XYZ file of C-alpha atoms in Angstrom:
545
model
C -45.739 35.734 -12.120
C -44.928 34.971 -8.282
C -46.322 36.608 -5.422
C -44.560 37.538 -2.380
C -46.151 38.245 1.026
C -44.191 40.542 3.567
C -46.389 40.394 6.625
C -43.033 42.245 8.971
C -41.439 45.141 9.094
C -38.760 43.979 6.515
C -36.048 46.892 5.031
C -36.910 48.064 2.019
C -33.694 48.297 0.136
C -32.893 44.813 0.774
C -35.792 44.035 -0.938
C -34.766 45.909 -3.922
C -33.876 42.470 -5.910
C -37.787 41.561 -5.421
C -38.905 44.581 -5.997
C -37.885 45.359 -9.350
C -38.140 41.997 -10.565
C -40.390 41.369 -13.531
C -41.334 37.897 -12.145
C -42.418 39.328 -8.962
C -45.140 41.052 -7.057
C -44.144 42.426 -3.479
C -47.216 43.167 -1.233
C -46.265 44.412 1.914
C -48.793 44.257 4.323
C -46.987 44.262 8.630
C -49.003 43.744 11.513
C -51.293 42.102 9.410
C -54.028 40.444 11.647
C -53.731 36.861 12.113
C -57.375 36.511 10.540
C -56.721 38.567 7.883
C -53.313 36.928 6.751
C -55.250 33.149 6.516
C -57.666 34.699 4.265
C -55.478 36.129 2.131
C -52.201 33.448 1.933
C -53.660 31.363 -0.352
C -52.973 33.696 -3.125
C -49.072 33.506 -2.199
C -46.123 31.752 -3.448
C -43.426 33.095 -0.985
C -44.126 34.824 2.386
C -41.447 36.971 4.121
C -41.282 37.493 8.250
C -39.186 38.751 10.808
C -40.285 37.649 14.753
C -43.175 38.814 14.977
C -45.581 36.886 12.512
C -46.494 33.195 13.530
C -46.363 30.501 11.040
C -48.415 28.030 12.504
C -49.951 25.127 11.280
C -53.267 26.288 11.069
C -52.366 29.197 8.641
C -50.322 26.946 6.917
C -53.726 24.606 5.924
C -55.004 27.727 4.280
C -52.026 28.355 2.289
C -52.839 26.782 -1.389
C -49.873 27.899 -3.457
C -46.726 28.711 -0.831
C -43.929 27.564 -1.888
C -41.256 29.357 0.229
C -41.301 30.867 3.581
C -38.274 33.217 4.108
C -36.972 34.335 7.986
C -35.410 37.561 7.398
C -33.248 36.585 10.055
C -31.849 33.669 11.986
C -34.129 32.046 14.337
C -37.089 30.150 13.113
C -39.448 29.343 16.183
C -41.935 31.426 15.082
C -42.117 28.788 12.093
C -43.657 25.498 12.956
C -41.216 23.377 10.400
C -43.013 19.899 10.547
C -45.987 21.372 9.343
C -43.899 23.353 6.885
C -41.983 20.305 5.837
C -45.544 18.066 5.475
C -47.106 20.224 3.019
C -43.747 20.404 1.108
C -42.995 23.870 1.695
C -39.765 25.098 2.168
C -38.197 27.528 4.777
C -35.086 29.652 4.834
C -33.300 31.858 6.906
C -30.523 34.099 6.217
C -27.616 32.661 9.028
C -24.820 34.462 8.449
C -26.250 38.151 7.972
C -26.150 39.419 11.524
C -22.740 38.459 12.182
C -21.012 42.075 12.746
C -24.276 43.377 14.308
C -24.213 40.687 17.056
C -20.055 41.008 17.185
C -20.474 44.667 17.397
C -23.171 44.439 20.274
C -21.196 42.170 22.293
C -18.309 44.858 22.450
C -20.791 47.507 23.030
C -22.314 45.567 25.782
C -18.390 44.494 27.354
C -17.600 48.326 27.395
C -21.051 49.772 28.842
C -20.356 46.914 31.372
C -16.907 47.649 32.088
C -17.304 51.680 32.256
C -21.062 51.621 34.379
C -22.385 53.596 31.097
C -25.667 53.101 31.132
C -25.906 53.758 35.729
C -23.773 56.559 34.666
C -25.902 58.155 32.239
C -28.899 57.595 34.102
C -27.595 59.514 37.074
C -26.298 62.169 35.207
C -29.161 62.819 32.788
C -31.194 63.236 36.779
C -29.017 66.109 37.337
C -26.664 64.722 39.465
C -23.202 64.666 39.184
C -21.494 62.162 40.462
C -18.082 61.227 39.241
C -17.126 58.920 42.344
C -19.900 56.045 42.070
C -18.856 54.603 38.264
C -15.363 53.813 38.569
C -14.753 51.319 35.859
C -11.958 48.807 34.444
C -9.813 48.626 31.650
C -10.214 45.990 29.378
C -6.791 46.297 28.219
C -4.287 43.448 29.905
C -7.482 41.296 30.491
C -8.269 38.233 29.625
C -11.733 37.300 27.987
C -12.698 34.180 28.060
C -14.819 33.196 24.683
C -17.116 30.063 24.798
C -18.093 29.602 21.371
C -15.811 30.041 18.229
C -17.878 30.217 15.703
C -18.403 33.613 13.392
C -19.538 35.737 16.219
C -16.764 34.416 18.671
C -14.540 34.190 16.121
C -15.320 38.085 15.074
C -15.566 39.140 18.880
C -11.994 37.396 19.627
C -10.587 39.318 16.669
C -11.579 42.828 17.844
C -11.376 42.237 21.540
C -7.377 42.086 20.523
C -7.572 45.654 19.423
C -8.325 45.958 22.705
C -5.040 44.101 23.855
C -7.313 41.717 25.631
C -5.477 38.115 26.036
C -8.211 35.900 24.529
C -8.883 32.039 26.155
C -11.449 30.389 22.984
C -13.700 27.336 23.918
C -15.142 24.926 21.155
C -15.389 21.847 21.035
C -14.419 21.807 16.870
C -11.501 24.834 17.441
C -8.469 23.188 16.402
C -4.870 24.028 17.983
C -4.133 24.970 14.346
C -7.093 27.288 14.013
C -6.154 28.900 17.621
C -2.841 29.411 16.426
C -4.136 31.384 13.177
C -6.292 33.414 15.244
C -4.057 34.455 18.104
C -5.820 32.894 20.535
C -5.396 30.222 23.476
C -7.512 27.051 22.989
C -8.802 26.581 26.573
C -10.938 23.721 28.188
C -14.274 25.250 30.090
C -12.803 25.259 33.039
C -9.927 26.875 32.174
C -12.500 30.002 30.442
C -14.061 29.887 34.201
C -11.093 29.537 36.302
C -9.018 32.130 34.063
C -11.097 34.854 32.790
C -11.370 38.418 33.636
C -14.911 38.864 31.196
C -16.487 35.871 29.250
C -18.672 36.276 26.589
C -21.312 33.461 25.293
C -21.709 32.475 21.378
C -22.910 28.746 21.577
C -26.406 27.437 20.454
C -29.175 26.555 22.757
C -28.682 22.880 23.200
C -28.912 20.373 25.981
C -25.680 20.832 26.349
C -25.204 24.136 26.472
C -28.271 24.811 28.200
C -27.423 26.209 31.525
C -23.219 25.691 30.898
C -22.881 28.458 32.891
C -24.256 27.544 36.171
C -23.632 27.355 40.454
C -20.904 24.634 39.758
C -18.876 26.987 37.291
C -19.637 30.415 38.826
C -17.734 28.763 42.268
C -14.655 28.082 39.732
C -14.526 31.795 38.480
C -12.324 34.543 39.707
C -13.732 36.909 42.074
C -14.687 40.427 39.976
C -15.600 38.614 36.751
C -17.780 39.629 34.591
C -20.475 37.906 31.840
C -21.773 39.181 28.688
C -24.352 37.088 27.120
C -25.907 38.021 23.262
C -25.929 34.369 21.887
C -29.334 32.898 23.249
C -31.426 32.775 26.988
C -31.145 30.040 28.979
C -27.233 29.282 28.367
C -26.690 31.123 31.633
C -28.867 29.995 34.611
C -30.026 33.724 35.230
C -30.870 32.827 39.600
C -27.165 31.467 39.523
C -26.117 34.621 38.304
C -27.827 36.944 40.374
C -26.910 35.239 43.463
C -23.311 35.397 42.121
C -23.302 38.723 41.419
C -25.405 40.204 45.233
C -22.740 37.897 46.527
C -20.094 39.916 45.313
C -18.095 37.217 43.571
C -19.387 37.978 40.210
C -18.607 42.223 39.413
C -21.616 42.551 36.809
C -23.088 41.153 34.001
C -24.142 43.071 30.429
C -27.575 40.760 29.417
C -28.987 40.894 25.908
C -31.748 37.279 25.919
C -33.499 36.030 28.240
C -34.361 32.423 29.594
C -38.133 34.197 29.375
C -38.642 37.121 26.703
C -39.734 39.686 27.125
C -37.898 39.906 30.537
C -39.953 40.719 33.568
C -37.472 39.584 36.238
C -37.344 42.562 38.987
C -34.055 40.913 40.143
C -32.553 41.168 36.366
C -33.980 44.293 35.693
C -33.337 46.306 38.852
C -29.594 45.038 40.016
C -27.330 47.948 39.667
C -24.444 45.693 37.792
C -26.375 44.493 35.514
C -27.221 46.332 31.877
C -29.907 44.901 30.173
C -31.013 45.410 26.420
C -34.177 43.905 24.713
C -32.713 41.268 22.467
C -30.932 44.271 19.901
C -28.167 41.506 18.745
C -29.346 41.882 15.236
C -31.109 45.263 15.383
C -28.859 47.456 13.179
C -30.023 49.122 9.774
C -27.148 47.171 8.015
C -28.159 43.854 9.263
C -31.802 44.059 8.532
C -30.749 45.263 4.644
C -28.692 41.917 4.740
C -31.048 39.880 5.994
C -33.558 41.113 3.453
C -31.157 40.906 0.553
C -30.074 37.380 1.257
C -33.824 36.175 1.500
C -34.747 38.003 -1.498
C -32.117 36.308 -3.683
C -32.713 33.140 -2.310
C -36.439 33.192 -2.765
C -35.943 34.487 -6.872
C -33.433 31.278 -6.825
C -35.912 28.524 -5.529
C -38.442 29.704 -7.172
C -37.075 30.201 -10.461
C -33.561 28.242 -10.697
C -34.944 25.195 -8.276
C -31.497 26.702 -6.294
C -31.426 25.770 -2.548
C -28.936 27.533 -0.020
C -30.446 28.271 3.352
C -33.199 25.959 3.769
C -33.608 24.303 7.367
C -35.814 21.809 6.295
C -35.239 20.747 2.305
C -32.079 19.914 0.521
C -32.398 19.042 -3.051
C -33.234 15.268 -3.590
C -35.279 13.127 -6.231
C -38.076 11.541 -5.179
C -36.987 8.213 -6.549
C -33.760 8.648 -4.297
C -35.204 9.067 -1.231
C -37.814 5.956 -1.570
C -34.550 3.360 -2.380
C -32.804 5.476 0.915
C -35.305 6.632 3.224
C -34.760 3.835 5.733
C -30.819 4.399 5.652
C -31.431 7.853 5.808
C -32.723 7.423 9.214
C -30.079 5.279 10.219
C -27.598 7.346 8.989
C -28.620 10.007 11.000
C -28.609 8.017 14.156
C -25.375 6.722 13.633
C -24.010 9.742 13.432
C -25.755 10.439 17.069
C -24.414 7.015 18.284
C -20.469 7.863 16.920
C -20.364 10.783 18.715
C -21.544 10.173 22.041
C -19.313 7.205 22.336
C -16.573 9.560 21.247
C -17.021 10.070 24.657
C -18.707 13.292 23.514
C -15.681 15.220 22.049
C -16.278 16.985 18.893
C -14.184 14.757 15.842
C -11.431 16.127 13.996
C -11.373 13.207 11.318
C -14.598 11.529 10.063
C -14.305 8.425 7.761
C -17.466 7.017 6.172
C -17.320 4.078 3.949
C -19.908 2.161 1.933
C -20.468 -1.392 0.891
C -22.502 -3.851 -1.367
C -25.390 -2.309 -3.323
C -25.243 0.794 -1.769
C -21.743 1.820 -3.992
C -24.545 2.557 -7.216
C -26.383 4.902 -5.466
C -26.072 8.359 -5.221
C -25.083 8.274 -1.938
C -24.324 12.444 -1.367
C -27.409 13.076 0.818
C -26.521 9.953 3.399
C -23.628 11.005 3.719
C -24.943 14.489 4.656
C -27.707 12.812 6.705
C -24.569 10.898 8.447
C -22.223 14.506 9.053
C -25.514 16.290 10.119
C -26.072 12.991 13.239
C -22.361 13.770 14.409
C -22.790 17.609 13.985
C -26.168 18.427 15.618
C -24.544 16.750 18.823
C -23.062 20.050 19.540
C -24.961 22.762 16.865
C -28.293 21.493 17.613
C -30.908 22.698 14.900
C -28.233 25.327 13.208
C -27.475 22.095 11.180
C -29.104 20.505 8.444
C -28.662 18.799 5.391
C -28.013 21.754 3.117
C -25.328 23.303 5.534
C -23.890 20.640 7.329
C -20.734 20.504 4.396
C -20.313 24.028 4.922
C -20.153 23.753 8.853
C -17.966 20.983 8.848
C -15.456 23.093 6.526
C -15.993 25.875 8.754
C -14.614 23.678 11.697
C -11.568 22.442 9.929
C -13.057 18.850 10.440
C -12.177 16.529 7.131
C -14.525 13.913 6.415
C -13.716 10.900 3.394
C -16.592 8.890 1.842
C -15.025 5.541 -0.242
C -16.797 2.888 -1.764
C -16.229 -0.903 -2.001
C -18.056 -3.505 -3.796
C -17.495 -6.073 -0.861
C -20.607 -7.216 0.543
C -19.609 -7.715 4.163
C -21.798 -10.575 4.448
C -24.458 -8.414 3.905
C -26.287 -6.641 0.596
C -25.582 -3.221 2.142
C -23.623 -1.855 4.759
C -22.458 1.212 6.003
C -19.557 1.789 8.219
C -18.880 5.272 9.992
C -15.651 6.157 11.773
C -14.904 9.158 13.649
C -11.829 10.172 15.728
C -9.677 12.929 17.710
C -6.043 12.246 18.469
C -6.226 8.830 19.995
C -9.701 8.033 21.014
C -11.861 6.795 18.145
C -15.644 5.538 17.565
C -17.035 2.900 14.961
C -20.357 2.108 13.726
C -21.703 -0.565 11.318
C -24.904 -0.615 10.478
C -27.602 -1.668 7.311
C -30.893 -2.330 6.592
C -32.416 -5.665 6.855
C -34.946 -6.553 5.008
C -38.235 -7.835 7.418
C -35.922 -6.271 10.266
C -35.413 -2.863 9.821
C -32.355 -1.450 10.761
C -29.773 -2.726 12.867
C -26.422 -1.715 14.442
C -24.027 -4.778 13.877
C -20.523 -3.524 14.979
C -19.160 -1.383 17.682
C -15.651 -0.246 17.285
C -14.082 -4.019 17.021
C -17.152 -5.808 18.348
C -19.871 -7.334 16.308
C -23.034 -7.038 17.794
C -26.693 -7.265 16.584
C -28.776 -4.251 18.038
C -31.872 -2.028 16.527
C -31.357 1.506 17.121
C -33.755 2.717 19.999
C -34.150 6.164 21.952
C -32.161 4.750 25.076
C -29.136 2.925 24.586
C -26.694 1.439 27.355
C -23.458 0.673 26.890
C -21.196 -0.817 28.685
C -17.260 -2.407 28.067
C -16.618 -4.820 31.074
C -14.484 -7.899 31.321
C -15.433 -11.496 29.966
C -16.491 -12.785 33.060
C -19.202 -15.872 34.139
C -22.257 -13.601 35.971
C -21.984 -9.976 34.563
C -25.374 -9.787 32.687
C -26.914 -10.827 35.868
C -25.446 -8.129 37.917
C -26.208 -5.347 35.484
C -29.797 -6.829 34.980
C -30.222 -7.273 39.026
C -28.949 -3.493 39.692
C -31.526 -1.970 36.510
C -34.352 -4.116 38.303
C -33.739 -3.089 41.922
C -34.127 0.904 40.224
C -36.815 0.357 38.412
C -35.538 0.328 34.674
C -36.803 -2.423 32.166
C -34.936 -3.730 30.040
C -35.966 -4.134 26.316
C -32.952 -6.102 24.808
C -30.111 -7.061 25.763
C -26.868 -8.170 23.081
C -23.240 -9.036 23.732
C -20.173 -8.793 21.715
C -16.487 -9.970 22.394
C -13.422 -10.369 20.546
C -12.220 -13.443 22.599
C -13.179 -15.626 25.371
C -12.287 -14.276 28.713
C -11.259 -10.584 27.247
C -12.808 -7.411 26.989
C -16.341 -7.563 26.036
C -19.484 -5.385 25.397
C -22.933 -5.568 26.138
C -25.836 -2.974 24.529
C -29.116 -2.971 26.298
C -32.213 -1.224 24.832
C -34.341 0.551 27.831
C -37.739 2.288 28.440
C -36.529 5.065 29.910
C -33.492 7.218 30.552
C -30.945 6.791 33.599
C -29.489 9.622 35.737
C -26.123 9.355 36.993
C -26.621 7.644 40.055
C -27.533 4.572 38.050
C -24.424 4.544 35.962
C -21.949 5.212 38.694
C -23.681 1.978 40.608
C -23.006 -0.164 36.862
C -19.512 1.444 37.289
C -19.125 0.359 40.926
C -19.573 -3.209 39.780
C -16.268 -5.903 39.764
C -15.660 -6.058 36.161
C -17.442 -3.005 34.598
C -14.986 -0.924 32.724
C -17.206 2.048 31.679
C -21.300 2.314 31.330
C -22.476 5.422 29.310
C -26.102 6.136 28.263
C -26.433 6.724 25.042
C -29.783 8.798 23.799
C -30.876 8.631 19.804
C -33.623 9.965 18.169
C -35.950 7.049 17.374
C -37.686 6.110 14.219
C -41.039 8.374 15.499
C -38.866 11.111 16.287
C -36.725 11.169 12.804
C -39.312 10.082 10.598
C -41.432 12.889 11.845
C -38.634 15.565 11.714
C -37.569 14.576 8.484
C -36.724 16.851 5.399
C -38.816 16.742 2.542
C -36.843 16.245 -0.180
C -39.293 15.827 -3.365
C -38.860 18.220 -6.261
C -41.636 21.385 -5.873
C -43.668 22.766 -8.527
């Protein structure tokens, strides 16, 4: 018999699955103290939560028997995952279950934005009627600009067109083909800023994405447009906007997240064209039955069936797999990180991965996901992981090929990953040497010999007597030491490149003086999770009892 904690307030008919399962006992116990939930979780096997209860490491030392923690939901920062993932326990979320509540509340938001609904109401529920202060705009004829394409986008594009809205879509995996099947435009950023009557935000939180919309692209936007944002706080830089919108330049804005919940800012709060709701993206009755029902399933299918779907930190692995692969599992996932950057950042739209030596008798499945998930996180951040990164990538139309060849390379292992769109295209080679650790030995055409470290640069310049010295003279004169330093060339007075490993990170200043040197071709900074970093992030992958 398996116990099940629900310490939230979690629907009750998507429980129904648990409920009346003979293998199960539901205790549902929300707003359970903090105190009161570490004495009792040790009796547990699966414990259920919404937002509000935090997972922390602490109550995770007193939890004997837990097996499964379930999100009923999307997010997981209430969850501390590396202490999840060191005592072998696994956690799920249910992804994909709020996808026509958050659509839905972006169109409701749009509309109450477009029409002054909520100033409106306010005014008239104080008795006064005034019928000349909310003139509004159609949104027919308009175009909405859409930056993210993935299910909510995709879902908001397809109903703003009801609306006989003209729709621009930015992504960087949405495909001309893809654009074409939805009815859409496929539109660079700037075009989304420079062309749109509303735009609407469904990215991730990333570093990229984190403040996307900011001074530099307000000053590109059409005067009168306006911003709905129910994806995540902190896409939008929030002062930016404001300033934007007392300036006049920017008509309103229809806010669901905050950079900082719960919002406090008087300048958010109070501005008269700007509606504000308290994070209700996912709050219908229908989505929290799904989100139930989906963790409910899931948790009767780990638990009984050893089934994974949804879990963010554990795909299904033998332990004797992962000791032969654990060190090219790491260097999978950097190379991944590596490809893509030098892709000069552009999401791939063909992925070639190819294996040789020893490695072609492995079961190589999970480095190849480990590989797919370093390319895809670039741009999905943590809504990627080993267990959905197949399912993302078929999502984005991208195809990926694995082969296998019994050629050695000169080497008992090695693993070559190729990615590409239209005509620009980035190659890594890479293995394991024993005594050595891992090591990046090829470059697109160049063979080089370097060890994967957090701060890469990279730089293509011509074959030419003295260029080390000026590139190592301009890092000294700023301050930046140099670890390593390895060249590569495909003939003697040609193009070459050099890879140096540094201490710290550059800013762009640094890289457009490398640039501004006689010779230098391109310099790019490329950033990798270390060995620290991975190996402490890691999925644990051993078979649960």
């Amino acid at each position: 018999m398996y116990k099940v904690l629900v310490t939230d307030g979690i629907s009750q008919t998507g429980l129904k699955d648990l409920l009346e399962h003979p293998h199960f006992v539901v205790d549902r116990q929300p707003t359970l103290p903090v105190d009161e939930l570490k004495k009792v979780i040790a009796d547990y096997d699966a414990l259920i939560v919404r937002s509000q209860t935090k997972v922390t490491e602490e109550l995770l030392q007193a939890a004997k028997k837990l097996q499964v923690i379930a999100r009923a939901g999307v997010g997981v920062d209430n969850i501390d995952i590396n202490a999840a993932t060191r005592k072998g326990i696994i956690v799920i979320n249910a992804p994909g279950a709020n996808t026509i509540a958050a659509t839905e509340h972006t169109l409701a938001m749009m509309l109450a934005l477009a029409r002054k609904i909520p100033q409106a109401h306010q005014k008239t529920a104080s008795g006064q009627w005034d019928r000349n202060s909310f003139k509004g705009v159609e949104l027919y004829k308009k175009t909405l600009g859409i930056v993210g394409m993935g299910k909510i986008g995709t879902e908001v594009a397809k109903r703003a067109k009801s609306f006989g809205m003209n729709i621009l879509g930015f992504d960087p995996y949405l495909t001309d083909e893809r654009a074409k099947k939805l009815g859409i435009t496929k539109a660079t950023l700037d075009a989304v800023a420079r062309e749109s009557d509303f735009i609407t935000i469904h990215t991730p939180l990333t570093n990229d994405t984190r403040g996307i919309v900011n001074e530099e692209f307000l000053q590109k936007t059409k005067k009168g447009v306006r911003f709905v944002n129910c994806a995540r706080g902190g896409i939008i830089d929030e002062k930016a906007l404001v300033r934007a919108i007392q300036s006049g330049h920017v008509a309103g804005a229809a806010l669901d997240v905050f950079e900082k919940e719960p919002v406090s800012d008087s300048e958010l709060l109070t501005n008269p064209n700007i509606v504000v709701t308290p994070h209700l993206g996912a709050s219908t009755v229908e989505a929290q039955e799904k989100v139930a029902q989906e963790v409910s399933a899931e948790i009767i299918e780990i638990l009984e069936a050893k089934n994974i779907q949804h879990a963010v930190n554990m795909p299904q692995m033998s332990g004797e797999t992962q000791a032969k692969l654990q060190a090219y599992l790491l260097l999978g996932d950097q190379m991944g990180q590596l490809a893509v950057q030098l892709l000069k950042r552009l999401a791939p739209t063909k992925i070639e991965i190819n294996y040789y030596g020893d490695l072609i008798d492995e079961d190589t499945e999970l480095l190849t996901r480990t590989m797919l998930k370093g390319i895809l996180s670039y741009h999905l951040s943590d809504s990627v992981n080993l267990v959905n990164v197949l399912h993302l990538l078929k999502e984005q139309g991208v195809p990926y090929n694995v082969q296998k060849n019994a050629t050695n390379k000169g080497f008992a292992n090695f693993m070559e990953l190729s990615i590409s769109q239209g005509s620009e295209t980035a190659k890594i080679g890479a293995t394991v040497l024993n005594g050595y650790g891992a090591r990046i030995l090829k470059i697109n055409q160049y063979r080089i010999d370097v060890k994967p470290e957090k701060y890469l640069l990279y730089i293509k310049h011509h074959d030419v007597p003295g260029m080390i010295g000026k590139v190592g003279s301009l890092l000294g004169n700023y301050q930046i030491n140099i670890g390593t330093m390895q060249v590569g060339r495909t003939e003697v007075g040609g193009e070459a490149i050099m890879v140096l490993t540094l201490d710290k990170a550059l800013n762009s200043d640094v890289l457009r003086a490398i640039e501004h040197i006689e010779g230098i071709k391109e310099a790019q900074l490329l950033e990798l999770a270390n060995a620290e970093t991975v190996a402490e992030g890691k999925v644990k992958v051993e078979s649960f009892n």
